[in-house]
Amino acid sequence: MLDLRRRMLLGFGLVYAMLIWLGAQPLLEARATPLVWLATGVAIGGVLLASRRILPVVFLCAAGGYAAVFIQLGLATGQIVGLATFFGALAIGQTWLADVLVRRFGGALPPASIGRVWRLNGLLALAVLPAPLIGAAALAMVIPITPNILLVGVQWWLNFLAGAWLVTPWLVVGAYYWLKRPMREPFLWPVSSL
């Protein structure tokens, strides 16, 4: 039987991989851009709560989730392995950058003033900027997405940003509430991020 920490890591990883696969379904079925990429918020919330020791889980589960998406696209095995590994590395880079920026410049979590909420949301916006732009460019080398790769990258950035702003605050506040940690203005960050 797995202890509680390992079960929580396993549960986190499975939810994260499933959210990647589910988030890509609009893109696969209708060639539509998903509105919100929930997996980003889950990964960032996980690293803010469990520190950087969760990064290997983020990599493995991101690679697995993206591999399932690329299998569904019908790519060759070499492309699947290469792209899944690359996108797993992008997921690690994104969550690591969010962790560094929030811990260095964001202050204590959850924020207790509207100014700190804006600063935290700005830091999250900055942290999720590189991954979708690099990912769109890398994917365009393998699959012809659209002639305007920059537009696709910006759309993906907005989707990642929406996921970070909608999911991360609720995860952090929910975990703090569950652990019975003291909080000032617990719903300020989640509600004002909407």
Tab-separated table of N, CA, C and O in Angstrom, residues 70-120:
chain	number	residue	atom	x	y	z
A	70	PHE	N	-0.284	13.015	-29.126
A	70	PHE	CA	0.439	12.810	-30.386
A	70	PHE	C	0.136	11.445	-30.995
A	70	PHE	O	0.139	11.300	-32.218
A	71	ILE	N	-0.130	10.458	-30.163
A	71	ILE	CA	-0.582	9.152	-30.678
A	71	ILE	C	-1.924	9.327	-31.368
A	71	ILE	O	-2.161	8.784	-32.447
A	72	GLN	N	-2.798	10.086	-30.744
A	72	GLN	CA	-4.114	10.337	-31.327
A	72	GLN	C	-4.003	11.088	-32.652
A	72	GLN	O	-4.828	10.913	-33.539
A	73	LEU	N	-2.977	11.917	-32.785
A	73	LEU	CA	-2.750	12.620	-34.046
A	73	LEU	C	-2.192	11.708	-35.133
A	73	LEU	O	-2.183	12.070	-36.312
A	74	GLY	N	-1.693	10.526	-34.756
A	74	GLY	CA	-1.166	9.575	-35.721
A	74	GLY	C	0.263	9.863	-36.154
A	74	GLY	O	0.653	9.525	-37.269
A	75	LEU	N	1.053	10.472	-35.270
A	75	LEU	CA	2.445	10.761	-35.605
A	75	LEU	C	3.286	9.491	-35.516
A	75	LEU	O	2.906	8.508	-34.883
A	76	ALA	N	4.454	9.537	-36.138
A	76	ALA	CA	5.390	8.416	-36.082
A	76	ALA	C	5.967	8.302	-34.673
A	76	ALA	O	5.998	9.271	-33.914
A	77	THR	N	6.455	7.115	-34.334
A	77	THR	CA	6.953	6.852	-32.989
A	77	THR	C	8.081	7.800	-32.600
A	77	THR	O	8.105	8.320	-31.476
A	78	GLY	N	9.018	8.047	-33.489
A	78	GLY	CA	10.120	8.959	-33.191
A	78	GLY	C	9.626	10.372	-32.917
A	78	GLY	O	10.135	11.055	-32.021
A	79	GLN	N	8.644	10.811	-33.695
A	79	GLN	CA	8.077	12.138	-33.467
A	79	GLN	C	7.340	12.202	-32.131
A	79	GLN	O	7.423	13.207	-31.415
A	80	ILE	N	6.629	11.134	-31.807
A	80	ILE	CA	5.886	11.097	-30.538
A	80	ILE	C	6.846	11.217	-29.364
A	80	ILE	O	6.652	12.042	-28.467
A	81	VAL	N	7.902	10.415	-29.384
A	81	VAL	CA	8.866	10.433	-28.281
A	81	VAL	C	9.555	11.794	-28.198
A	81	VAL	O	9.680	12.380	-27.116
A	82	GLY	N	9.999	12.305	-29.332
A	82	GLY	CA	10.697	13.592	-29.339
A	82	GLY	C	9.808	14.737	-28.880
A	82	GLY	O	10.216	15.546	-28.025
A	83	LEU	N	8.609	14.825	-29.436
A	83	LEU	CA	7.712	15.927	-29.066
A	83	LEU	C	7.215	15.799	-27.625
A	83	LEU	O	7.110	16.806	-26.913
A	84	ALA	N	6.895	14.579	-27.185
A	84	ALA	CA	6.429	14.395	-25.807
A	84	ALA	C	7.522	14.781	-24.813
A	84	ALA	O	7.248	15.440	-23.802
A	85	THR	N	8.756	14.402	-25.115
A	85	THR	CA	9.869	14.778	-24.243
A	85	THR	C	10.065	16.291	-24.249
A	85	THR	O	10.273	16.914	-23.201
A	86	PHE	N	9.988	16.891	-25.422
A	86	PHE	CA	10.155	18.337	-25.543
A	86	PHE	C	9.052	19.082	-24.784
A	86	PHE	O	9.326	20.030	-24.040
A	87	PHE	N	7.808	18.648	-24.947
A	87	PHE	CA	6.708	19.319	-24.259
A	87	PHE	C	6.746	19.053	-22.751
A	87	PHE	O	6.336	19.904	-21.959
A	88	GLY	N	7.244	17.895	-22.331
A	88	GLY	CA	7.454	17.643	-20.907
A	88	GLY	C	8.489	18.591	-20.328
A	88	GLY	O	8.329	19.117	-19.223
A	89	ALA	N	9.564	18.827	-21.102
A	89	ALA	CA	10.594	19.783	-20.670
A	89	ALA	C	10.026	21.200	-20.611
A	89	ALA	O	10.357	21.975	-19.696
A	90	LEU	N	9.174	21.554	-21.566
A	90	LEU	CA	8.533	22.878	-21.516
A	90	LEU	C	7.654	23.018	-20.278
A	90	LEU	O	7.610	24.089	-19.659
A	91	ALA	N	6.948	21.946	-19.921
A	91	ALA	CA	6.091	21.984	-18.724
A	91	ALA	C	6.927	22.191	-17.469
A	91	ALA	O	6.558	22.966	-16.583
A	92	ILE	N	8.071	21.503	-17.396
A	92	ILE	CA	8.966	21.706	-16.246
A	92	ILE	C	9.475	23.142	-16.218
A	92	ILE	O	9.493	23.783	-15.170
A	93	GLY	N	9.910	23.642	-17.361
A	93	GLY	CA	10.416	25.010	-17.418
A	93	GLY	C	9.377	26.026	-16.986
A	93	GLY	O	9.673	26.962	-16.235
A	94	GLN	N	8.162	25.827	-17.432
A	94	GLN	CA	7.080	26.752	-17.091
A	94	GLN	C	6.765	26.715	-15.604
A	94	GLN	O	6.651	27.762	-14.959
A	95	THR	N	6.631	25.527	-15.031
A	95	THR	CA	6.290	25.447	-13.612
A	95	THR	C	7.462	25.897	-12.739
A	95	THR	O	7.254	26.534	-11.710
A	96	TRP	N	8.693	25.598	-13.156
A	96	TRP	CA	9.860	26.054	-12.405
A	96	TRP	C	9.925	27.578	-12.418
A	96	TRP	O	10.170	28.200	-11.381
A	97	LEU	N	9.714	28.178	-13.588
A	97	LEU	CA	9.755	29.633	-13.690
A	97	LEU	C	8.666	30.275	-12.840
A	97	LEU	O	8.899	31.277	-12.157
A	98	ALA	N	7.470	29.700	-12.854
A	98	ALA	CA	6.389	30.235	-12.012
A	98	ALA	C	6.764	30.143	-10.541
A	98	ALA	O	6.541	31.090	-9.776
A	99	ASP	N	7.334	29.017	-10.140
A	99	ASP	CA	7.736	28.844	-8.747
A	99	ASP	C	8.788	29.880	-8.346
A	99	ASP	O	8.685	30.514	-7.294
A	100	VAL	N	9.802	30.064	-9.185
A	100	VAL	CA	10.878	31.019	-8.880
A	100	VAL	C	10.321	32.439	-8.799
A	100	VAL	O	10.608	33.182	-7.848
A	101	LEU	N	9.515	32.840	-9.771
A	101	LEU	CA	8.992	34.210	-9.781
A	101	LEU	C	8.065	34.472	-8.604
A	101	LEU	O	8.149	35.524	-7.951
A	102	VAL	N	7.173	33.520	-8.320
A	102	VAL	CA	6.211	33.736	-7.236
A	102	VAL	C	6.913	33.737	-5.884
A	102	VAL	O	6.639	34.588	-5.035
A	103	ARG	N	7.840	32.820	-5.671
A	103	ARG	CA	8.522	32.771	-4.372
A	103	ARG	C	9.476	33.952	-4.177
A	103	ARG	O	9.641	34.442	-3.065
A	104	ARG	N	10.071	34.424	-5.253
A	104	ARG	CA	11.040	35.525	-5.128
A	104	ARG	C	10.361	36.894	-5.070
A	104	ARG	O	10.763	37.759	-4.306
A	105	PHE	N	9.331	37.093	-5.892
A	105	PHE	CA	8.737	38.427	-6.005
A	105	PHE	C	7.274	38.504	-5.565
A	105	PHE	O	6.724	39.591	-5.490
A	106	GLY	N	6.639	37.373	-5.298
A	106	GLY	CA	5.208	37.375	-5.010
A	106	GLY	C	4.834	37.512	-3.553
A	106	GLY	O	3.727	37.890	-3.223
A	107	GLY	N	5.734	37.166	-2.652
A	107	GLY	CA	5.417	37.240	-1.232
A	107	GLY	C	4.679	36.003	-0.758
A	107	GLY	O	4.625	34.979	-1.440
A	108	ALA	N	4.108	36.105	0.426
A	108	ALA	CA	3.421	34.973	1.049
A	108	ALA	C	2.130	34.643	0.297
A	108	ALA	O	1.477	35.524	-0.263
A	109	LEU	N	1.798	33.370	0.302
A	109	LEU	CA	0.560	32.921	-0.329
A	109	LEU	C	-0.463	32.618	0.745
A	109	LEU	O	-0.107	32.152	1.810
A	110	PRO	N	-1.728	32.785	0.488
A	110	PRO	CA	-2.327	33.570	-0.580
A	110	PRO	C	-2.177	35.064	-0.296
A	110	PRO	O	-2.070	35.466	0.851
A	111	PRO	N	-2.163	35.889	-1.356
A	111	PRO	CA	-1.980	37.333	-1.158
A	111	PRO	C	-3.153	37.938	-0.403
A	111	PRO	O	-4.288	37.505	-0.559
A	112	ALA	N	-2.850	38.946	0.411
A	112	ALA	CA	-3.879	39.542	1.261
A	112	ALA	C	-4.273	40.954	0.838
A	112	ALA	O	-5.031	41.605	1.531
A	113	SER	N	-3.770	41.434	-0.295
A	113	SER	CA	-4.176	42.753	-0.778
A	113	SER	C	-4.344	42.695	-2.298
A	113	SER	O	-3.733	41.853	-2.959
A	114	ILE	N	-5.134	43.586	-2.828
A	114	ILE	CA	-5.402	43.568	-4.260
A	114	ILE	C	-4.138	43.890	-5.056
A	114	ILE	O	-3.922	43.344	-6.143
A	115	GLY	N	-3.257	44.723	-4.516
A	115	GLY	CA	-1.996	45.017	-5.192
A	115	GLY	C	-1.128	43.779	-5.323
A	115	GLY	O	-0.505	43.545	-6.362
A	116	ARG	N	-1.081	42.957	-4.280
A	116	ARG	CA	-0.308	41.712	-4.350
A	116	ARG	C	-0.960	40.707	-5.289
A	116	ARG	O	-0.272	39.927	-5.932
A	117	VAL	N	-2.285	40.725	-5.370
A	117	VAL	CA	-2.972	39.838	-6.317
A	117	VAL	C	-2.582	40.219	-7.740
A	117	VAL	O	-2.268	39.350	-8.560
A	118	TRP	N	-2.591	41.494	-8.048
A	118	TRP	CA	-2.209	41.933	-9.401
A	118	TRP	C	-0.760	41.574	-9.704
A	118	TRP	O	-0.437	41.139	-10.804
A	119	ARG	N	0.113	41.777	-8.712
A	119	ARG	CA	1.523	41.423	-8.912
A	119	ARG	C	1.673	39.924	-9.151
A	119	ARG	O	2.394	39.491	-10.042
A	120	LEU	N	0.968	39.111	-8.350
A	120	LEU	CA	1.043	37.657	-8.511
A	120	LEU	C	0.500	37.223	-9.865
A	120	LEU	O	1.088	36.366	-10.542
